[in-house]
mmCIF file of C-alpha atoms in Angstrom:
data_model
loop_
_atom_site.group_PDB
_atom_site.id
_atom_site.type_symbol
_atom_site.label_atom_id
_atom_site.label_comp_id
_atom_site.label_asym_id
_atom_site.label_seq_id
_atom_site.Cartn_x
_atom_site.Cartn_y
_atom_site.Cartn_z
ATOM 1 C CA MET A 1 150.213 90.639 145.548
ATOM 2 C CA LYS A 2 148.694 87.796 147.507
ATOM 3 C CA ASN A 3 145.314 88.319 145.814
ATOM 4 C CA ALA A 4 146.921 87.755 142.415
ATOM 5 C CA ARG A 5 148.085 84.261 143.301
ATOM 6 C CA PRO A 6 144.656 82.531 143.068
ATOM 7 C CA ILE A 7 143.934 84.231 139.773
ATOM 8 C CA PHE A 8 147.310 83.206 138.354
ATOM 9 C CA MET A 9 146.823 79.614 139.506
ATOM 10 C CA LEU A 10 143.324 79.528 138.019
ATOM 11 C CA ALA A 11 144.677 80.721 134.661
ATOM 12 C CA ILE A 12 147.289 77.938 134.678
ATOM 13 C CA ILE A 13 144.684 75.289 135.475
ATOM 14 C CA LEU A 14 142.375 76.542 132.705
ATOM 15 C CA PHE A 15 145.169 76.437 130.113
ATOM 16 C CA SER A 16 146.116 72.942 131.260
ATOM 17 C CA VAL A 17 142.510 71.715 131.004
ATOM 18 C CA LEU A 18 142.258 73.233 127.536
ATOM 19 C CA GLY A 19 145.302 71.240 126.460
ATOM 20 C CA ILE A 20 143.937 68.041 127.992
ATOM 21 C CA LEU A 21 140.590 68.447 126.212
ATOM 22 C CA THR A 22 142.266 69.083 122.872
ATOM 23 C CA PHE A 23 144.496 66.065 123.391
ATOM 24 C CA ALA A 24 141.504 63.879 124.327
ATOM 25 C CA ASN A 25 139.559 64.837 121.184
ATOM 26 C CA ALA A 26 142.239 63.501 118.853
ATOM 27 C CA THR A 27 141.222 60.556 116.683
ATOM 28 C CA TYR A 28 144.136 58.168 116.322
ATOM 29 C CA VAL A 29 144.493 56.080 113.202
ATOM 30 C CA SER A 30 146.802 53.139 112.489
ATOM 31 C CA LEU A 31 147.399 51.096 109.351
ATOM 32 C CA ILE A 32 146.525 47.403 109.045
ATOM 33 C CA ASP A 33 149.073 45.184 107.254
ATOM 34 C CA LEU A 34 147.479 42.008 105.938
ATOM 35 C CA ASN A 35 150.770 40.468 104.780
ATOM 36 C CA ASP A 36 150.395 41.508 101.175
ATOM 37 C CA THR A 37 153.984 41.376 99.892
ATOM 38 C CA THR A 38 153.190 42.136 96.248
ATOM 39 C CA ILE A 39 154.738 45.364 94.963
ATOM 40 C CA GLU A 40 152.483 46.817 92.314
ATOM 41 C CA ASP A 41 154.305 47.853 89.147
ATOM 42 C CA VAL A 42 153.000 51.404 88.625
ATOM 43 C CA GLU A 43 152.899 52.169 84.909
ATOM 44 C CA ILE A 44 152.806 55.387 82.955
ATOM 45 C CA GLY A 45 149.323 55.371 81.373
ATOM 46 C CA ASN A 46 148.407 54.526 77.784
ATOM 47 C CA SER A 47 149.282 57.987 76.528
ATOM 48 C CA GLY A 48 152.825 57.692 77.794
ATOM 49 C CA THR A 49 152.733 61.329 78.911
ATOM 50 C CA ASN A 50 153.352 63.000 82.272
ATOM 51 C CA ALA A 51 149.628 63.466 82.648
ATOM 52 C CA GLU A 52 149.478 59.708 83.438
ATOM 53 C CA ASN A 53 152.685 59.535 85.453
ATOM 54 C CA LEU A 54 152.021 59.244 89.186
ATOM 55 C CA GLU A 55 155.539 60.142 90.192
ATOM 56 C CA TYR A 56 155.369 63.320 88.086
ATOM 57 C CA TRP A 57 151.844 64.098 89.468
ATOM 58 C CA PHE A 58 153.172 63.877 93.011
ATOM 59 C CA SER A 59 156.076 66.196 92.197
ATOM 60 C CA GLN A 60 153.802 68.797 90.586
ATOM 61 C CA ASN A 61 151.391 68.760 93.509
ATOM 62 C CA GLY A 62 153.865 69.039 96.358
ATOM 63 C CA ILE A 63 153.385 65.442 97.583
ATOM 64 C CA THR A 64 156.686 64.081 98.907
ATOM 65 C CA ASN A 65 157.973 61.614 101.430
ATOM 66 C CA PRO A 66 157.909 62.928 105.025
ATOM 67 C CA ASP A 67 161.613 63.818 104.719
ATOM 68 C CA GLY A 68 160.942 65.915 101.600
ATOM 69 C CA SER A 69 162.394 63.486 99.112
ATOM 70 C CA ALA A 70 160.492 62.538 95.919
ATOM 71 C CA ILE A 71 158.064 59.638 96.180
ATOM 72 C CA ASN A 72 158.882 56.646 94.033
ATOM 73 C CA PRO A 73 155.494 54.956 93.383
ATOM 74 C CA ASN A 74 157.099 51.512 93.189
ATOM 75 C CA ASP A 75 159.618 51.716 96.009
ATOM 76 C CA ASP A 76 157.618 53.781 98.527
ATOM 77 C CA GLN A 77 154.199 52.138 98.383
ATOM 78 C CA LEU A 78 153.028 50.671 101.685
ATOM 79 C CA GLN A 79 151.599 47.177 101.875
ATOM 80 C CA ASP A 80 148.704 48.143 104.152
ATOM 81 C CA GLU A 81 145.065 47.902 103.063
ATOM 82 C CA LEU A 82 142.923 49.144 105.923
ATOM 83 C CA PHE A 83 142.909 51.834 108.598
ATOM 84 C CA TYR A 84 141.868 51.258 112.175
ATOM 85 C CA THR A 85 140.829 53.561 115.017
ATOM 86 C CA SER A 86 140.539 52.389 118.589
ATOM 87 C CA ASP A 87 138.820 55.522 119.910
ATOM 88 C CA GLY A 88 136.631 56.729 117.062
ATOM 89 C CA GLY A 89 135.795 60.259 116.096
ATOM 90 C CA ASP A 90 135.828 62.717 113.173
ATOM 91 C CA LEU A 91 138.324 62.519 110.345
ATOM 92 C CA ASP A 92 138.999 64.473 107.127
ATOM 93 C CA VAL A 93 139.853 63.160 103.710
ATOM 94 C CA GLU A 94 141.035 65.619 101.043
ATOM 95 C CA PHE A 95 140.361 65.103 97.377
ATOM 96 C CA LEU A 96 143.755 66.114 95.946
ATOM 97 C CA GLY A 97 142.873 65.635 92.267
ATOM 98 C CA ILE A 98 143.381 63.392 89.281
ATOM 99 C CA GLY A 99 146.041 62.926 86.623
ATOM 100 C CA SER A 100 144.248 61.861 83.444
ATOM 101 C CA ALA A 101 140.950 60.013 83.838
ATOM 102 C CA GLY A 102 137.635 60.172 82.041
ATOM 103 C CA TYR A 103 135.489 58.265 84.528
ATOM 104 C CA LYS A 104 133.005 59.814 86.950
ATOM 105 C CA SER A 105 133.409 57.491 89.892
ATOM 106 C CA PRO A 106 131.784 58.225 93.224
ATOM 107 C CA PHE A 107 134.282 58.083 96.089
ATOM 108 C CA GLY A 108 133.475 57.143 99.685
ATOM 109 C CA VAL A 109 134.296 55.427 102.941
ATOM 110 C CA PHE A 110 133.645 51.786 103.863
ATOM 111 C CA THR A 111 133.899 49.922 107.144
ATOM 112 C CA TYR A 112 134.550 46.235 107.722
ATOM 113 C CA SER A 113 133.069 44.723 110.852
ATOM 114 C CA GLY A 114 134.812 41.362 110.619
ATOM 115 C CA ASN A 115 138.342 40.300 111.423
ATOM 116 C CA PRO A 116 140.386 41.192 108.339
ATOM 117 C CA ARG A 117 142.947 38.513 109.184
ATOM 118 C CA GLU A 118 140.288 35.825 108.731
ATOM 119 C CA ASP A 119 138.416 34.812 105.567
ATOM 120 C CA TYR A 120 136.790 37.759 103.868
ATOM 121 C CA ASP A 121 133.004 38.089 104.320
ATOM 122 C CA ASP A 122 131.317 40.495 101.922
ATOM 123 C CA SER A 123 128.272 40.759 104.182
ATOM 124 C CA LEU A 124 130.429 42.525 106.745
ATOM 125 C CA MET A 125 131.307 45.387 104.382
ATOM 126 C CA THR A 126 129.369 48.630 104.714
ATOM 127 C CA TYR A 127 129.758 51.189 101.923
ATOM 128 C CA PHE A 128 128.686 54.639 103.001
ATOM 129 C CA ASP A 129 127.207 57.300 100.735
ATOM 130 C CA PRO A 130 129.807 58.882 98.442
ATOM 131 C CA LEU A 131 131.633 62.006 99.642
ATOM 132 C CA PHE A 132 132.310 63.321 96.099
ATOM 133 C CA VAL A 133 132.489 62.245 92.454
ATOM 134 C CA GLN A 134 135.597 62.032 90.312
ATOM 135 C CA ASN A 135 135.634 64.636 87.480
ATOM 136 C CA VAL A 136 132.565 66.340 88.974
ATOM 137 C CA ASN A 137 133.673 67.867 92.264
ATOM 138 C CA SER A 138 136.587 70.232 92.488
ATOM 139 C CA PRO A 139 139.963 69.001 93.771
ATOM 140 C CA ASN A 140 141.723 70.345 96.845
ATOM 141 C CA THR A 141 138.513 70.027 98.813
ATOM 142 C CA SER A 142 138.226 68.296 102.194
ATOM 143 C CA TYR A 143 135.364 66.130 103.379
ATOM 144 C CA SER A 144 134.600 65.059 106.941
ATOM 145 C CA PHE A 145 133.377 61.663 108.090
ATOM 146 C CA SER A 146 132.990 59.856 111.405
ATOM 147 C CA VAL A 147 134.084 56.408 112.471
ATOM 148 C CA ASP A 148 133.153 54.510 115.591
ATOM 149 C CA ALA A 149 135.668 53.199 118.105
ATOM 150 C CA GLY A 150 137.203 49.861 117.167
ATOM 151 C CA THR A 151 136.510 50.293 113.452
ATOM 152 C CA TYR A 152 138.377 48.976 110.425
ATOM 153 C CA PHE A 153 137.819 51.363 107.499
ATOM 154 C CA GLY A 154 139.097 52.333 104.104
ATOM 155 C CA PHE A 155 138.130 54.068 100.893
ATOM 156 C CA TYR A 156 136.378 52.937 97.711
ATOM 157 C CA LEU A 157 135.529 53.998 94.189
ATOM 158 C CA ASN A 158 132.281 53.012 92.407
ATOM 159 C CA SER A 159 133.990 52.524 89.041
ATOM 160 C CA ASN A 160 132.349 55.001 86.629
ATOM 161 C CA ASN A 161 129.170 54.611 88.696
ATOM 162 C CA SER A 162 128.781 51.081 87.296
ATOM 163 C CA GLY A 163 128.031 49.510 90.697
ATOM 164 C CA THR A 164 131.403 47.727 90.852
ATOM 165 C CA LYS A 165 133.228 48.998 93.911
ATOM 166 C CA LEU A 166 137.050 49.068 93.977
ATOM 167 C CA SER A 167 138.566 49.569 97.403
ATOM 168 C CA THR A 168 141.768 49.740 99.399
ATOM 169 C CA TYR A 169 140.865 46.318 100.890
ATOM 170 C CA ASN A 170 142.078 43.903 98.194
ATOM 171 C CA ALA A 171 139.904 40.967 99.304
ATOM 172 C CA SER A 172 136.786 43.030 98.552
ATOM 173 C CA ASN A 173 137.786 43.650 94.917
ATOM 174 C CA SER A 174 135.952 41.150 92.688
ATOM 175 C CA ASP A 175 138.610 41.310 89.989
ATOM 176 C CA GLY A 176 141.436 40.421 92.429
ATOM 177 C CA VAL A 177 143.346 43.596 91.542
ATOM 178 C CA ASP A 178 144.977 45.990 94.026
ATOM 179 C CA HIS A 179 143.199 49.187 93.021
ATOM 180 C CA ALA A 180 144.600 51.536 95.640
ATOM 181 C CA LEU A 181 148.144 52.302 96.781
ATOM 182 C CA ILE A 182 148.842 53.927 100.144
ATOM 183 C CA PHE A 183 151.860 56.179 100.700
ATOM 184 C CA LYS A 184 153.137 57.843 103.866
ATOM 185 C CA SER A 185 153.651 61.389 102.680
ATOM 186 C CA ASN A 186 154.271 64.879 103.909
ATOM 187 C CA GLN A 187 150.491 65.332 103.877
ATOM 188 C CA GLY A 188 149.569 62.247 105.916
ATOM 189 C CA TYR A 189 148.420 59.040 104.242
ATOM 190 C CA THR A 190 148.059 59.584 100.522
ATOM 191 C CA VAL A 191 145.938 57.061 98.615
ATOM 192 C CA ALA A 192 146.172 56.732 94.786
ATOM 193 C CA PHE A 193 143.550 54.782 92.834
ATOM 194 C CA GLU A 194 143.381 52.859 89.564
ATOM 195 C CA ASP A 195 139.732 53.211 88.512
ATOM 196 C CA ILE A 196 139.317 50.624 85.751
ATOM 197 C CA VAL A 197 137.940 47.168 86.584
ATOM 198 C CA GLY A 198 140.575 44.573 85.722
ATOM 199 C CA GLY A 199 143.437 46.995 86.325
ATOM 200 C CA GLY A 200 143.333 49.068 83.157
ATOM 201 C CA ASP A 201 146.638 50.741 82.521
ATOM 202 C CA ARG A 202 147.693 50.504 86.159
ATOM 203 C CA ASP A 203 148.852 54.122 86.393
ATOM 204 C CA TYR A 204 147.185 54.797 89.783
ATOM 205 C CA GLU A 205 146.691 58.503 89.131
ATOM 206 C CA ASP A 206 143.003 58.304 88.341
ATOM 207 C CA LEU A 207 142.056 59.725 91.723
ATOM 208 C CA VAL A 208 144.289 60.772 94.636
ATOM 209 C CA VAL A 209 143.145 61.560 98.159
ATOM 210 C CA ASN A 210 144.768 62.228 101.467
ATOM 211 C CA LEU A 211 143.767 61.107 104.960
ATOM 212 C CA LYS A 212 144.956 64.035 107.003
ATOM 213 C CA GLY A 213 147.206 63.499 109.969
ATOM 214 C CA GLY A 214 149.645 60.865 108.805
ATOM 215 C CA GLY A 215 150.639 58.306 111.464
ATOM 216 C CA SER A 216 147.799 59.370 113.701
ATOM 217 C CA ALA A 217 145.076 61.569 112.345
ATOM 218 C CA ALA A 218 144.330 64.769 114.285
ATOM 219 C CA VAL A 219 147.496 64.453 116.328
ATOM 220 C CA PRO A 220 147.684 67.335 118.821
ATOM 221 C CA GLU A 221 149.954 70.050 117.491
ATOM 222 C CA PRO A 222 153.293 70.621 119.289
ATOM 223 C CA ALA A 223 151.907 73.926 120.607
ATOM 224 C CA THR A 224 149.047 72.087 122.322
ATOM 225 C CA ILE A 225 151.409 69.567 123.895
ATOM 226 C CA PHE A 226 153.646 72.422 125.036
ATOM 227 C CA LEU A 227 150.628 74.232 126.491
ATOM 228 C CA LEU A 228 149.580 71.121 128.423
ATOM 229 C CA GLY A 229 153.044 70.371 129.691
ATOM 230 C CA SER A 230 154.012 73.928 130.609
ATOM 231 C CA GLY A 231 150.672 74.540 132.300
ATOM 232 C CA LEU A 232 150.959 71.480 134.516
ATOM 233 C CA LEU A 233 154.614 72.134 135.261
ATOM 234 C CA GLY A 234 153.836 75.718 136.084
ATOM 235 C CA PHE A 235 150.995 74.699 138.351
ATOM 236 C CA PHE A 236 153.071 72.194 140.369
ATOM 237 C CA GLY A 237 156.088 74.506 140.389
ATOM 238 C CA TYR A 238 154.057 77.392 141.673
ATOM 239 C CA ARG A 239 152.359 75.218 144.255
ATOM 240 C CA LYS A 240 155.776 74.117 145.517
ATOM 241 C CA LYS A 241 156.882 77.725 145.725
ATOM 242 C CA PHE A 242 153.812 78.636 147.803
ATOM 243 C CA LYS A 243 154.465 75.779 150.153
ATOM 244 C CA LYS A 244 158.047 76.957 150.697
ATOM 245 C CA THR A 245 156.936 80.533 151.381
ATOM 246 C CA ASP A 246 154.247 79.446 153.825
ATOM 247 C CA ASN A 247 156.794 77.442 155.789
#
C-alpha cells in the first residue's frame, strides 16, 4: 500500500488548499457606530393597520433576532450608520419587500471616502447606480455589488425618484432625519427605510433589505472551516505517522 500514501497525502493537501481559498475569498463587514444615541420611535403608519406595522411585517416575513425572538423595532434597533470592509470584495443585498408604500424609489449603494468621525463632506459621497426600484422590482430578489478594500459604504433611497437621496448615513440626509434603521437579525443585517422626506409617518416599513452574512458578510460556513482544519490536521498527523514508521 506504499503507492497509495502519496495519493492520499495529495488529496488531503488539495482539500486543505480548497478550504484556504474559500476562507480567503470571504468579504468581511463591520458596522460603524458614530455615537448616535437617539432611539427612533417607530410608529404604525397613518392607516393604523398591520400593513404599516414594522414589527408585524418582520413576524410575517420570518425576520427575527439571531436567537429566534421577535424583533422589537424600538428596542432592537442598532445605532450604527455605515458599513466598513477592510479587504473588499463582492457582497449581496436582498430586497425583502415593503409593507405599505406608494413611492417608486430607486435603491442603491453609496460609499464615503472621508473619515465619518470628522465633519461631513458631501463631495466625498459617491452614489452608485440603483440596484432596483421600490414597487417596480419583485421582492425576495438578491443583487450583487462590489466594494474596494478600506471602504465605508451604506444604502440609499432616491425618494420617489425626486433626486433627494435618503441614506443610512444620517449626516448625508438634508432633512436631518434618520431614514434607515439597522437590525442584527437571523438573516444578517436587516435595514428598514422610511421613504418620505421629512420623516413622513416614521413607520420604517417602506422598503426593507438585508445585507447577507450578518456580523461578517460571506463568512466561511462551518463545513468549510471543518474541511480546512481536518485537512491540515490529517496532513500533519499522517506525516508524523510516516516519520514514526520510517524510523
